[in-house]
Each structure stands twice: as structure tokens, then as C-alpha cells.
Short mmCIF file of C-alpha atoms and ligand atoms in Angstrom, two decimals:
data_model
loop_
_atom_site.label_atom_id
_atom_site.label_comp_id
_atom_site.label_asym_id
_atom_site.label_seq_id
_atom_site.Cartn_x
_atom_site.Cartn_y
_atom_site.Cartn_z
CA MET A 21 228.06 84.08 117.44
CA LYS A 22 227.74 80.73 115.59
CA LYS A 23 229.87 77.99 116.90
CA VAL A 24 232.69 76.51 114.79
CA ILE A 25 233.82 73.13 116.15
CA LEU A 26 236.89 71.41 114.68
CA ASN A 27 236.86 67.62 114.98
CA HIS A 28 240.47 66.46 114.29
CA LYS A 29 239.51 62.74 114.55
CA MET A 30 242.61 60.62 114.54
CA ASN A 31 244.90 63.14 112.56
CA LEU A 32 247.99 65.29 112.85
CA THR A 33 251.38 64.74 114.48
CA TYR A 34 252.67 66.55 117.44
CA ASN A 35 254.70 68.84 115.13
CA GLU A 36 251.72 69.60 112.94
CA VAL A 37 249.75 70.46 116.12
CA GLU A 38 252.39 73.01 117.26
CA ASN A 39 252.08 74.71 113.87
CA TYR A 40 248.29 74.67 114.00
CA ILE A 41 248.28 76.34 117.38
CA ASP A 42 250.69 79.07 116.26
CA TYR A 43 248.52 79.78 113.09
CA LEU A 44 245.25 80.00 114.90
CA ASP A 45 246.34 81.89 117.99
CA LYS A 46 244.47 85.09 117.16
CA VAL A 47 241.10 83.21 116.78
CA LYS A 48 241.62 80.73 119.59
CA LYS A 49 238.69 82.01 121.64
CA ASN A 50 236.27 81.75 118.72
CA ILE A 51 236.66 78.06 117.75
CA ILE A 52 236.35 74.81 119.71
CA VAL A 53 238.99 72.21 118.99
CA LEU A 54 238.37 68.50 119.49
CA PRO A 55 241.83 67.30 118.92
CA SER A 56 243.40 63.79 119.47
CA SER A 57 243.19 63.27 123.28
CA LEU A 58 246.94 63.08 123.27
CA TYR A 59 247.16 66.90 122.39
CA VAL A 60 244.28 68.16 124.35
CA LYS A 61 246.46 69.39 127.18
CA LYS A 62 248.82 71.21 124.73
CA PHE A 63 245.70 73.14 123.31
CA ILE A 64 244.40 73.89 126.71
CA ASP A 65 247.77 75.19 127.97
CA SER A 66 247.83 77.40 124.62
CA GLY A 67 244.62 78.98 125.65
CA PHE A 68 242.13 77.14 123.40
CA ILE A 69 238.59 75.91 124.20
CA THR A 70 238.61 72.06 123.79
CA GLY A 71 236.43 69.11 123.77
CA LEU A 72 237.04 65.26 123.56
CA GLN A 73 235.77 63.44 120.55
CA ASN A 74 234.36 60.65 122.80
CA VAL A 75 234.18 59.89 126.54
CA TYR A 76 233.71 56.58 128.56
CA PHE A 77 230.65 56.64 130.85
CA ASP A 78 232.17 55.52 134.15
CA ASP A 79 234.54 58.02 135.94
CA THR A 80 237.36 55.77 136.79
CA GLY A 81 238.18 51.98 136.70
CA ALA A 82 239.59 49.11 134.95
CA TYR A 83 238.82 50.05 131.36
CA THR A 84 242.01 49.81 129.44
CA GLY A 85 242.44 52.58 126.72
CA GLU A 86 239.38 54.65 127.74
CA ILE A 87 239.08 58.21 128.82
CA SER A 88 236.36 59.40 131.22
CA ALA A 89 234.53 62.72 131.28
CA TYR A 90 235.61 62.86 134.77
CA GLN A 91 239.22 62.84 133.76
CA ALA A 92 238.63 65.24 130.93
CA LYS A 93 236.97 67.78 133.37
CA SER A 94 239.94 67.60 135.74
CA LEU A 95 242.16 68.68 132.83
CA GLY A 96 239.90 71.81 131.91
CA VAL A 97 238.10 70.17 128.92
CA GLU A 98 234.70 71.82 128.37
CA TYR A 99 232.96 69.85 125.62
CA ALA A 100 232.34 66.15 124.78
CA LEU A 101 231.34 64.99 121.42
CA ILE A 102 228.92 62.03 121.72
CA GLY A 103 227.21 59.72 119.24
CA HIS A 104 229.34 60.65 116.08
CA SER A 105 228.44 58.34 113.29
CA GLU A 106 231.98 56.82 113.19
CA ARG A 107 231.63 55.83 116.94
CA ARG A 108 228.12 54.32 116.21
CA ASN A 109 229.24 52.59 113.06
CA LEU A 110 232.81 51.47 113.69
CA PHE A 111 232.64 51.07 117.45
CA ASN A 112 229.14 49.86 117.73
CA GLU A 113 227.84 52.51 119.97
CA ASP A 114 224.02 52.07 120.53
CA SER A 115 221.54 54.38 121.95
CA ASP A 116 221.95 53.04 125.38
CA ILE A 117 225.68 53.73 125.52
CA ILE A 118 225.29 57.07 123.99
CA ASN A 119 222.59 58.00 126.66
CA LYS A 120 224.89 56.77 129.48
CA LYS A 121 227.75 58.84 127.92
CA ILE A 122 225.68 61.94 127.77
CA LYS A 123 224.64 61.65 131.31
CA SER A 124 228.26 60.96 132.64
CA ALA A 125 229.44 64.04 130.64
CA ILE A 126 226.76 66.26 132.00
CA LYS A 127 227.24 64.95 135.56
CA ASN A 128 231.10 65.91 135.28
CA GLY A 129 230.11 69.43 133.92
CA LEU A 130 231.03 69.07 130.39
CA LYS A 131 228.77 70.62 127.53
CA VAL A 132 227.56 67.90 125.18
CA ILE A 133 227.51 68.15 121.43
CA LEU A 134 225.34 65.10 120.40
CA CYS A 135 225.68 63.86 116.72
CA VAL A 136 222.67 62.66 114.78
CA GLY A 137 222.89 61.61 111.24
CA GLU A 138 220.01 60.06 109.56
CA SER A 139 218.04 61.60 106.73
CA SER A 140 214.59 60.17 107.75
CA LYS A 141 212.65 62.05 110.41
CA ASP A 142 211.68 58.74 112.05
CA VAL A 143 215.28 57.68 112.63
CA LEU A 144 216.16 61.26 113.70
CA TYR A 145 213.31 61.09 116.14
CA LYS A 146 214.43 57.78 117.56
CA GLN A 147 218.16 58.80 117.78
CA ILE A 148 217.30 62.08 119.57
CA THR A 149 214.71 60.77 122.08
CA SER A 150 216.75 57.51 123.01
CA ALA A 151 220.00 59.59 123.49
CA LEU A 152 218.16 62.21 125.60
CA GLU A 153 216.12 59.83 127.84
CA ASP A 154 216.04 61.20 131.22
CA VAL A 155 218.31 64.16 130.21
CA ASN A 156 216.97 67.46 131.39
CA GLU A 157 220.00 69.82 130.80
CA ASP A 158 220.78 71.48 127.40
CA VAL A 159 222.59 69.52 124.85
CA ILE A 160 223.92 70.95 121.55
CA ILE A 161 222.88 68.84 118.61
CA SER A 162 224.91 68.42 115.31
CA TYR A 163 222.95 67.25 112.32
CA GLU A 164 225.38 65.32 110.13
CA PRO A 165 223.87 63.18 107.25
CA ILE A 166 226.13 60.09 107.08
CA TYR A 167 226.33 60.40 103.27
CA ALA A 168 227.92 63.97 103.79
CA ILE A 169 230.54 62.90 106.19
CA GLY A 170 233.96 63.06 104.46
CA THR A 171 232.54 62.76 101.14
CA GLY A 172 232.62 66.31 99.69
CA VAL A 173 228.77 66.02 99.20
CA ILE A 174 226.44 68.40 100.94
CA PRO A 175 222.62 68.12 101.16
CA LYS A 176 220.35 70.54 99.45
CA LEU A 177 220.04 73.60 101.54
CA GLU A 178 216.29 73.23 102.00
CA ASP A 179 216.84 69.80 103.18
CA VAL A 180 219.39 71.01 105.91
CA GLU A 181 216.84 73.80 106.88
CA GLU A 182 213.91 71.37 107.10
CA LYS A 183 215.97 68.82 109.20
CA ILE A 184 217.24 71.45 111.54
CA ASN A 185 213.63 72.86 111.99
CA TYR A 186 212.52 69.31 112.80
CA ILE A 187 215.25 68.83 115.36
CA LYS A 188 214.50 72.25 116.87
CA SER A 189 210.69 71.15 117.19
CA LEU A 190 211.81 68.16 119.18
CA VAL A 191 214.40 69.87 121.44
CA ASN A 192 214.77 73.57 122.17
CA THR A 193 218.48 73.93 121.64
CA LYS A 194 221.29 75.03 119.32
CA VAL A 195 221.71 72.78 116.18
CA LEU A 196 224.89 72.72 114.13
CA TYR A 197 225.39 71.28 110.64
CA GLY A 198 228.34 68.92 109.87
CA GLY A 199 229.50 66.98 106.84
CA SER A 200 231.97 68.02 104.38
CA VAL A 201 231.92 71.78 105.26
CA ASN A 202 234.81 73.55 103.69
CA SER A 203 235.87 77.02 102.48
CA SER A 204 234.27 76.37 98.99
CA ASN A 205 230.72 75.61 100.36
CA ILE A 206 230.66 77.63 103.69
CA ASP A 207 229.14 80.65 101.90
CA GLU A 208 226.15 78.70 100.75
CA LEU A 209 225.79 76.79 103.94
CA ASN A 210 225.99 79.83 105.96
CA LYS A 211 222.76 81.11 104.26
CA VAL A 212 220.69 78.41 105.93
CA LYS A 213 218.81 80.63 108.32
CA ASN A 214 218.42 78.34 111.33
CA ILE A 215 221.97 76.92 111.64
CA ASP A 216 223.79 77.77 114.79
CA GLY A 217 227.19 76.66 113.79
CA PHE A 218 229.17 74.10 112.08
CA LEU A 219 231.02 70.76 112.98
CA ILE A 220 234.10 70.45 110.68
CA GLY A 221 236.17 67.51 110.12
CA SER A 222 238.81 67.34 107.39
CA ALA A 223 238.86 70.98 106.35
CA GLY A 224 239.45 71.81 110.08
CA LEU A 225 242.89 70.01 109.91
CA ASP A 226 244.17 72.91 107.70
CA PRO A 227 244.46 76.18 109.71
CA GLU A 228 244.34 78.23 106.44
CA GLU A 229 240.93 76.65 105.71
CA VAL A 230 239.82 77.41 109.25
CA MET A 231 240.58 81.06 108.77
CA LYS A 232 238.77 81.16 105.40
CA ILE A 233 235.68 79.49 106.98
CA LEU A 234 235.80 81.81 109.85
CA GLU A 235 235.89 84.87 107.63
CA VAL A 236 232.51 83.81 106.12
CA VAL A 237 230.87 82.71 109.31
CA TRP A 238 231.60 85.93 111.18
P1 LIG B 319 234.05 66.15 107.34
O1 LIG B 319 233.80 65.41 108.77
O2 LIG B 319 233.94 67.66 107.63
O3 LIG B 319 235.34 65.58 107.05
O4 LIG B 319 232.95 65.59 106.53
C1 LIG B 319 232.69 65.96 109.58
C2 LIG B 319 232.45 65.09 110.85
O5 LIG B 319 232.60 63.99 110.81
O6 LIG B 319 232.24 65.63 111.80
#
């Protein structure tokens, strides 16, 4: 089954989260939710599969405001999203930090979703090889062209297929697509043959949208 991963970013109040959880109860085992870290425990206690949107690479220590993969694992979190373009661009995460975060997540038993996002194959190659240096375990990759994130613009389907093929030629793994996926374009995107799932941002905040997307993806 294709993976449907919902990246909430820094959105939703606690009340909205409670409504979201009630609405999606029947499909909770078919989606992976990356909520604000504040709400992760609530999702886990309600039976959802969860991930963090980011992890720090040391297990414990004097890092005010950070959350580690080690702590996430102790709570029952299963996934870690690493290398999202917002982390790279707004929080200056470079390939060295991303590589350390991946290793820490794997060491602590989390499944990694690595985001890569450039349109040029050269940059994609560099992003993937540097992120996965000395990493032998499986890592899911999400291809998210920067111009498609939060803009409503999606790439040409041939382009998505070509980039996903290219990524699969470098790493034998599952590759997702992310960037402006919603209920209006999911029909089209779901036709791309080699896509193993979707990483969804803004549309994933609305549970009705999530249900519409799932109806197509299933
Ligand atoms: P979007 O975000 O669906 O709002 O474009 C996707 C992402 O950033 O993962």
C-alpha cells in the first residue's frame, strides 16, 4: 500500500487536533502523522502511527529547545522526517547535520524519511549521497521540488517520474512525492507509476481533504 504521510508543520491548536483525531479514527492505521511535537503523545495514545518533523542528533544533553530521536523512541514515535527544505533553508541545516540526524534516528530505531528537493540531477545526487554517507540501513526518500512546496504548483508528471527513477537508480528504496498534493491533483499524481506514496503538508491539515486523498490513493 502507498504511504500517506501528513506533515502538520507548526499548525493546529490542541482543540483542532482533538477534532482531527476523532475524524480520522477509522483510517488511523493507514496514515503516518507528523504533528507538532507537542501533540505527538496525544496521537500515539489515540492509536495513530506518528513521526517527528525533525530530531536532534545527540541523545540527551544541554540543548535547550531540541528533541532527540532517543526521546522520541521512548514515547513510541516510529518515524523521523529529516532534511525538509524548510529545515535546510530556514534553519541552515547542511548535509553534515542531516547525515548526523539520519544516523541518530537509525541508531535509535526510528524509520527515516529523507527529503530531497532540487530539480537538477547533480544537486539531487549530492543531497542524497552526502545525507546517506556511511548509512547502510533503508531510508525512505521524499522527492519534493522546492517550487512545489506550499505553492499549489506541481511539476509535470513526466518530470516526477524521471526524478523518482533517477533517485531509485541511486538508492534501492521507496520514494514518495511531496509538494502541493491535494484532493484536486491526487488523481493525476497517483498515475505516476513509480511513486510509493505522498508527503502532504497543507492539505493534510483538513481531515476531509485527507479522506478524499485516501479514497484515490487506495
Ligand atoms: P505542501 O507541503 O503540501 O503544503 O506543499 C509539503 C511539504 O512541505 O512536505
